[in-house]
XYZ file of C-alpha atoms in Angstrom:
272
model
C 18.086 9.571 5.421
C 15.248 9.684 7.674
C 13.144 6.382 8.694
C 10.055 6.950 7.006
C 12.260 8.031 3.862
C 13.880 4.323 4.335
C 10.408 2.721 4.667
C 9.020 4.625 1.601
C 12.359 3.224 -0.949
C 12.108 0.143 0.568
C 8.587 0.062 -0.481
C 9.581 1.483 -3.732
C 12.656 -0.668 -4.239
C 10.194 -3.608 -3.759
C 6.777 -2.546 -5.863
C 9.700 -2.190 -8.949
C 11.298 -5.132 -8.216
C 7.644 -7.007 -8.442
C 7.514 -4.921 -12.109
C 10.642 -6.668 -13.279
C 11.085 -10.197 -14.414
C 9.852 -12.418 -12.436
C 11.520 -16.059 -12.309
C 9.394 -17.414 -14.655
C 9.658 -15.091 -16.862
C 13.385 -15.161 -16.308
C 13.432 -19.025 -17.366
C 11.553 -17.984 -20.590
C 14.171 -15.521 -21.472
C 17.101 -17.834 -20.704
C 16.424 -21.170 -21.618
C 18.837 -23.993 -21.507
C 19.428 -25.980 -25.249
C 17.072 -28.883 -24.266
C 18.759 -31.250 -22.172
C 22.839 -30.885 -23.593
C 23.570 -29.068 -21.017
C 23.385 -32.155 -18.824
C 26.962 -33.462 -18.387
C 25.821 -36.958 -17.885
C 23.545 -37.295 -20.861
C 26.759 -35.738 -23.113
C 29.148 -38.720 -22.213
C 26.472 -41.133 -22.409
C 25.941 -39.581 -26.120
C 29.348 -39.729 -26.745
C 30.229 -43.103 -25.389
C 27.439 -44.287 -27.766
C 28.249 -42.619 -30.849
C 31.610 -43.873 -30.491
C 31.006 -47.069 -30.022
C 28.537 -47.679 -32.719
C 30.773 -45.543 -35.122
C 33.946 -47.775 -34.159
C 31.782 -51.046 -34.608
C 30.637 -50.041 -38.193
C 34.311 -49.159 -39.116
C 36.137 -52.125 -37.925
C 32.668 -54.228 -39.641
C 33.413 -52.401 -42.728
C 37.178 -53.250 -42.259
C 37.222 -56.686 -41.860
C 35.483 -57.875 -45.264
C 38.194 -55.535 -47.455
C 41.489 -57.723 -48.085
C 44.123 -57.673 -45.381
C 45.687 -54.565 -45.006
C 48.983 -53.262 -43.314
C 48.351 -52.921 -40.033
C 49.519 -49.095 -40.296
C 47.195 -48.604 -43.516
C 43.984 -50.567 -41.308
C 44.543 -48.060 -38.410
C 45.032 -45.023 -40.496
C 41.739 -45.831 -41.925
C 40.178 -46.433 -38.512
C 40.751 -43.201 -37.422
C 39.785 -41.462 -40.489
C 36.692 -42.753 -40.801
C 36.134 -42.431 -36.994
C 36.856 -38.914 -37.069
C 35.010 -38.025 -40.073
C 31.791 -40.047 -38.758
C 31.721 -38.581 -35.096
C 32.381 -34.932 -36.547
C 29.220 -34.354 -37.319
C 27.891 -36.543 -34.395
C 29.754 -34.595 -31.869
C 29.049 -31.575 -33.574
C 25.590 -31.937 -33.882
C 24.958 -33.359 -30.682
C 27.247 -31.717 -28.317
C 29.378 -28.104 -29.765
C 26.397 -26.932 -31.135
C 23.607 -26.984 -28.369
C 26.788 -26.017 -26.068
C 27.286 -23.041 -28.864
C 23.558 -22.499 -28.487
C 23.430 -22.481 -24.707
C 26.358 -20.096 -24.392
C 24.492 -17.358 -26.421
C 21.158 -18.098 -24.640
C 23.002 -17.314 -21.369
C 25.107 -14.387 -22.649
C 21.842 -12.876 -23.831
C 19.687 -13.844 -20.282
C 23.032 -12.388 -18.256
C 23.129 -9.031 -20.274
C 19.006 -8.529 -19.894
C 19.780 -9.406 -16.519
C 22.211 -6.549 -16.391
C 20.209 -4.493 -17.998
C 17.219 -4.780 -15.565
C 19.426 -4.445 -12.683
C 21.023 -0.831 -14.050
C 17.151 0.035 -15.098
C 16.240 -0.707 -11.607
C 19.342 1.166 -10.117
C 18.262 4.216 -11.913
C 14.935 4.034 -11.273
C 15.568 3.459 -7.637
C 17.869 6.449 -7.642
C 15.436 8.326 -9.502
C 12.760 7.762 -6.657
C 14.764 8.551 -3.629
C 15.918 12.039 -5.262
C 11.581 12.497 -5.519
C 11.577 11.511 -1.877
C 14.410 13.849 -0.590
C 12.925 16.632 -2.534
C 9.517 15.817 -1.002
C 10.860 15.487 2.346
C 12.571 18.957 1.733
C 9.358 20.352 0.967
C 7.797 18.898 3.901
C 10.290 20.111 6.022
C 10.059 23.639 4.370
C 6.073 23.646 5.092
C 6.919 22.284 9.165
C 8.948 25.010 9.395
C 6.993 27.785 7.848
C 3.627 26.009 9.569
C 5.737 26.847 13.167
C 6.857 30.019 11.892
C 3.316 31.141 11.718
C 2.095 29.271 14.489
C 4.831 31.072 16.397
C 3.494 34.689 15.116
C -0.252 33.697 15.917
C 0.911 32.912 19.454
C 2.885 35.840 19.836
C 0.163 38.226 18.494
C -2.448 36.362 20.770
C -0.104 36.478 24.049
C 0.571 40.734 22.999
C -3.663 41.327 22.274
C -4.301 39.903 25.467
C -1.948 42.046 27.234
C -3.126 44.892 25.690
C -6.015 43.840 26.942
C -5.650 42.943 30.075
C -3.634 46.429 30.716
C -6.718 48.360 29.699
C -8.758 50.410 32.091
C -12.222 49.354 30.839
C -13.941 46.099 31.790
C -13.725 43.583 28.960
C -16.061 40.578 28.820
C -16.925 37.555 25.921
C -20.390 36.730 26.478
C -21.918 32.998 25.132
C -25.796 33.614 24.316
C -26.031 30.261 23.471
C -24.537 29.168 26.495
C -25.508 31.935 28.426
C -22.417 32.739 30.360
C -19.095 34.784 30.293
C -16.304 32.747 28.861
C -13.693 35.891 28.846
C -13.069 38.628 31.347
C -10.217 41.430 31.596
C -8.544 42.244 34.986
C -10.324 45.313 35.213
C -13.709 43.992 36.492
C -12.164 43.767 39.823
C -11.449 47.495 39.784
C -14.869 48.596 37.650
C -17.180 46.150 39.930
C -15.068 44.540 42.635
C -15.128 40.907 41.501
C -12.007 39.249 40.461
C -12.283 37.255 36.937
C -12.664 33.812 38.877
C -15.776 35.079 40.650
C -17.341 35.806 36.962
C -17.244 32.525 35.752
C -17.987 30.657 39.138
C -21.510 32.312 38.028
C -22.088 30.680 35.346
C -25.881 30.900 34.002
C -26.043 33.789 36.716
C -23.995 36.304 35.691
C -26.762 38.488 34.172
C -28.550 38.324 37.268
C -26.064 38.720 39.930
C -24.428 41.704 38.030
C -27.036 43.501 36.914
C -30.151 44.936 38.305
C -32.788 41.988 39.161
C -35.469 44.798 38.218
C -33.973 45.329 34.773
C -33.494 41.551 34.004
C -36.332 41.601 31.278
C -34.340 44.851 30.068
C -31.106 41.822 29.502
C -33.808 40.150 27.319
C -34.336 43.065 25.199
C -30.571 43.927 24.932
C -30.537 39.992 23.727
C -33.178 40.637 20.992
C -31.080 43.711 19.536
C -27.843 41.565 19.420
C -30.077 39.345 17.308
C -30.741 42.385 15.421
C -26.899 43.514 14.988
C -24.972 42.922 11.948
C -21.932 41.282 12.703
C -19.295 44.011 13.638
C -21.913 46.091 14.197
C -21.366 48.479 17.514
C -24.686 48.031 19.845
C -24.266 50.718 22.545
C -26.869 50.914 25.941
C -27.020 51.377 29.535
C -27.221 48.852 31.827
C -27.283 49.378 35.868
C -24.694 46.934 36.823
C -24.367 45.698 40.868
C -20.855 46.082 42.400
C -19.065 43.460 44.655
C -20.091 45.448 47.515
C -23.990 45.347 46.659
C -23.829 48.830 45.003
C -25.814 49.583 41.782
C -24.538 51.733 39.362
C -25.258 52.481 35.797
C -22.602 51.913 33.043
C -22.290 52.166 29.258
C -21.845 48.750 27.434
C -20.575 48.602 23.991
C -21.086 45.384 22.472
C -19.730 43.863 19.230
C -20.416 40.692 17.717
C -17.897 38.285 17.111
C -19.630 35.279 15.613
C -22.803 34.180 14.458
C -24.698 30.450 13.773
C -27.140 30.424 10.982
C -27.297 34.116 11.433
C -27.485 34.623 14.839
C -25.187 36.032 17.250
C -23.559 33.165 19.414
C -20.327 35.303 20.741
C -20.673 38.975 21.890
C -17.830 41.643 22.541
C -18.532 43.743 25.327
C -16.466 46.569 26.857
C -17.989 48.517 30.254
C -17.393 52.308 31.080
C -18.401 54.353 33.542
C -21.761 56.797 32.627
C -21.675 59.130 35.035
């Protein structure tokens, strides 16, 4: 069983252990028979009823005529006995009677509670296991396919990467190249580093300074593009080496905000 499986029966085990009886509630269900119970009050009950019965009977005794002394104590005891019967009945076997049954009763709710909570305890950690299970099942499948994504990414950008024709992710927003293929340093002579150490000034530095207000116009058509849309042109493009040379762009839009193009496909091939 895992920890946070512990912490959540423990929780559990607690929240239905607040839903059963509570002490006070315990007291009203099992109730001692007033105060009988107390062993001190019983013999000073008994001592008393004893004593007053024996002083009536040897009262009531001694103005009959003399009796045999065997005939005077047989009648002592019988009229003892039969007057603290019912006082000792009364007074003690009953409320102990009474008392018995009150606690048989509170001990077999008490039982009963404890099994309901057992089960119901039971009952919850199964829900958690199977939950946990489920969890698990959802981990796994989440890393399965987090797995696959990674794996597909890692084999498109090979692909990529392996193809002859210059590859680039243009941000209008940002206005600068966030993704180049290894084949810029073949089409134009700059290695991928070089592109994005220019920042703001890639359009400028790679293509003709004369044709910078055609960049603009190329910008208004991507604004124009639907999204997957091809947008094909020529652009002159300036090599490493200070060479200019014209090249077909293809661009493709990849996203859009409110509308508007914000991430732009673009693959470069040689015109001539």
């Amino acid at each position: 069983m895992t920890e946070r499986t512990f912490h959540y029966l423990k929780k559990d085990v607690s929240k239905m252990k607040n839903e059963t009886a509570t002490p006070s509630e315990y007291q009203h269900t099992y109730r001692p028979a007033r105060n009988y119970s107390n062993p001190y009050r019983l013999f000073v009950l008994t001592a008393l009823s004893t004593f007053i019965a024996e002083f009536f009977i040897m009262y009531f005794l001694s103005v009959l005529p003399a009796l045999p002394l065997f005939t005077e104590a047989f009648l002592d005891g019988l009229f003892l006995t039969g007057l603290l019967f019912p006082l000792l009945y009364w007074m003690m076997l009953r409320p102990m009677l009474h008392h018995m049954e009150e606690r048989k009763r509170a001990e077999d709710e008490l039982q009963k509670m404890n099994e309901d909570l057992e089960d119901r305890v039971r009952a919850r950690t199964e829900e958690i296991r199977q939950k946990n299970r489920q969890l698990e099942h959802e981990v796994e499948e989440r890393k399965r396919a987090q797995k696959t994504a990674q794996e597909s990414e890692a084999f498109l950008l090979r692909i990529i990467e392996t193809m002859p024709e210059m590859m680039f992710v243009y941000d209008l927003n940002k206005s600068r190249c966030i993704f180049v293929n290894g084949s810029v340093e073949d089409v134009l002579g700059y290695k991928p580093e070089d592109i994005y150490l220019m920042g703001k000034d890639f359009p400028r530095k790679i293509l003709n300074t004369r044709n910078f207000s055609s960049l603009t116009g190329i910008g208004n058509k991507y604004c124009q593009a639907q999204e997957n849309g091809v947008l094909a042109c020529t652009v002159p493009m300036t090599h490493a080496d200070g060479a200019v040379q014209e090249y077909m762009i293809r661009m493709i839009v990849l996203s859009q905000e409110e509308e508007v193009p914000r991430l732009v496909l673009c693959t470069v091939t040689d015109h001539s």
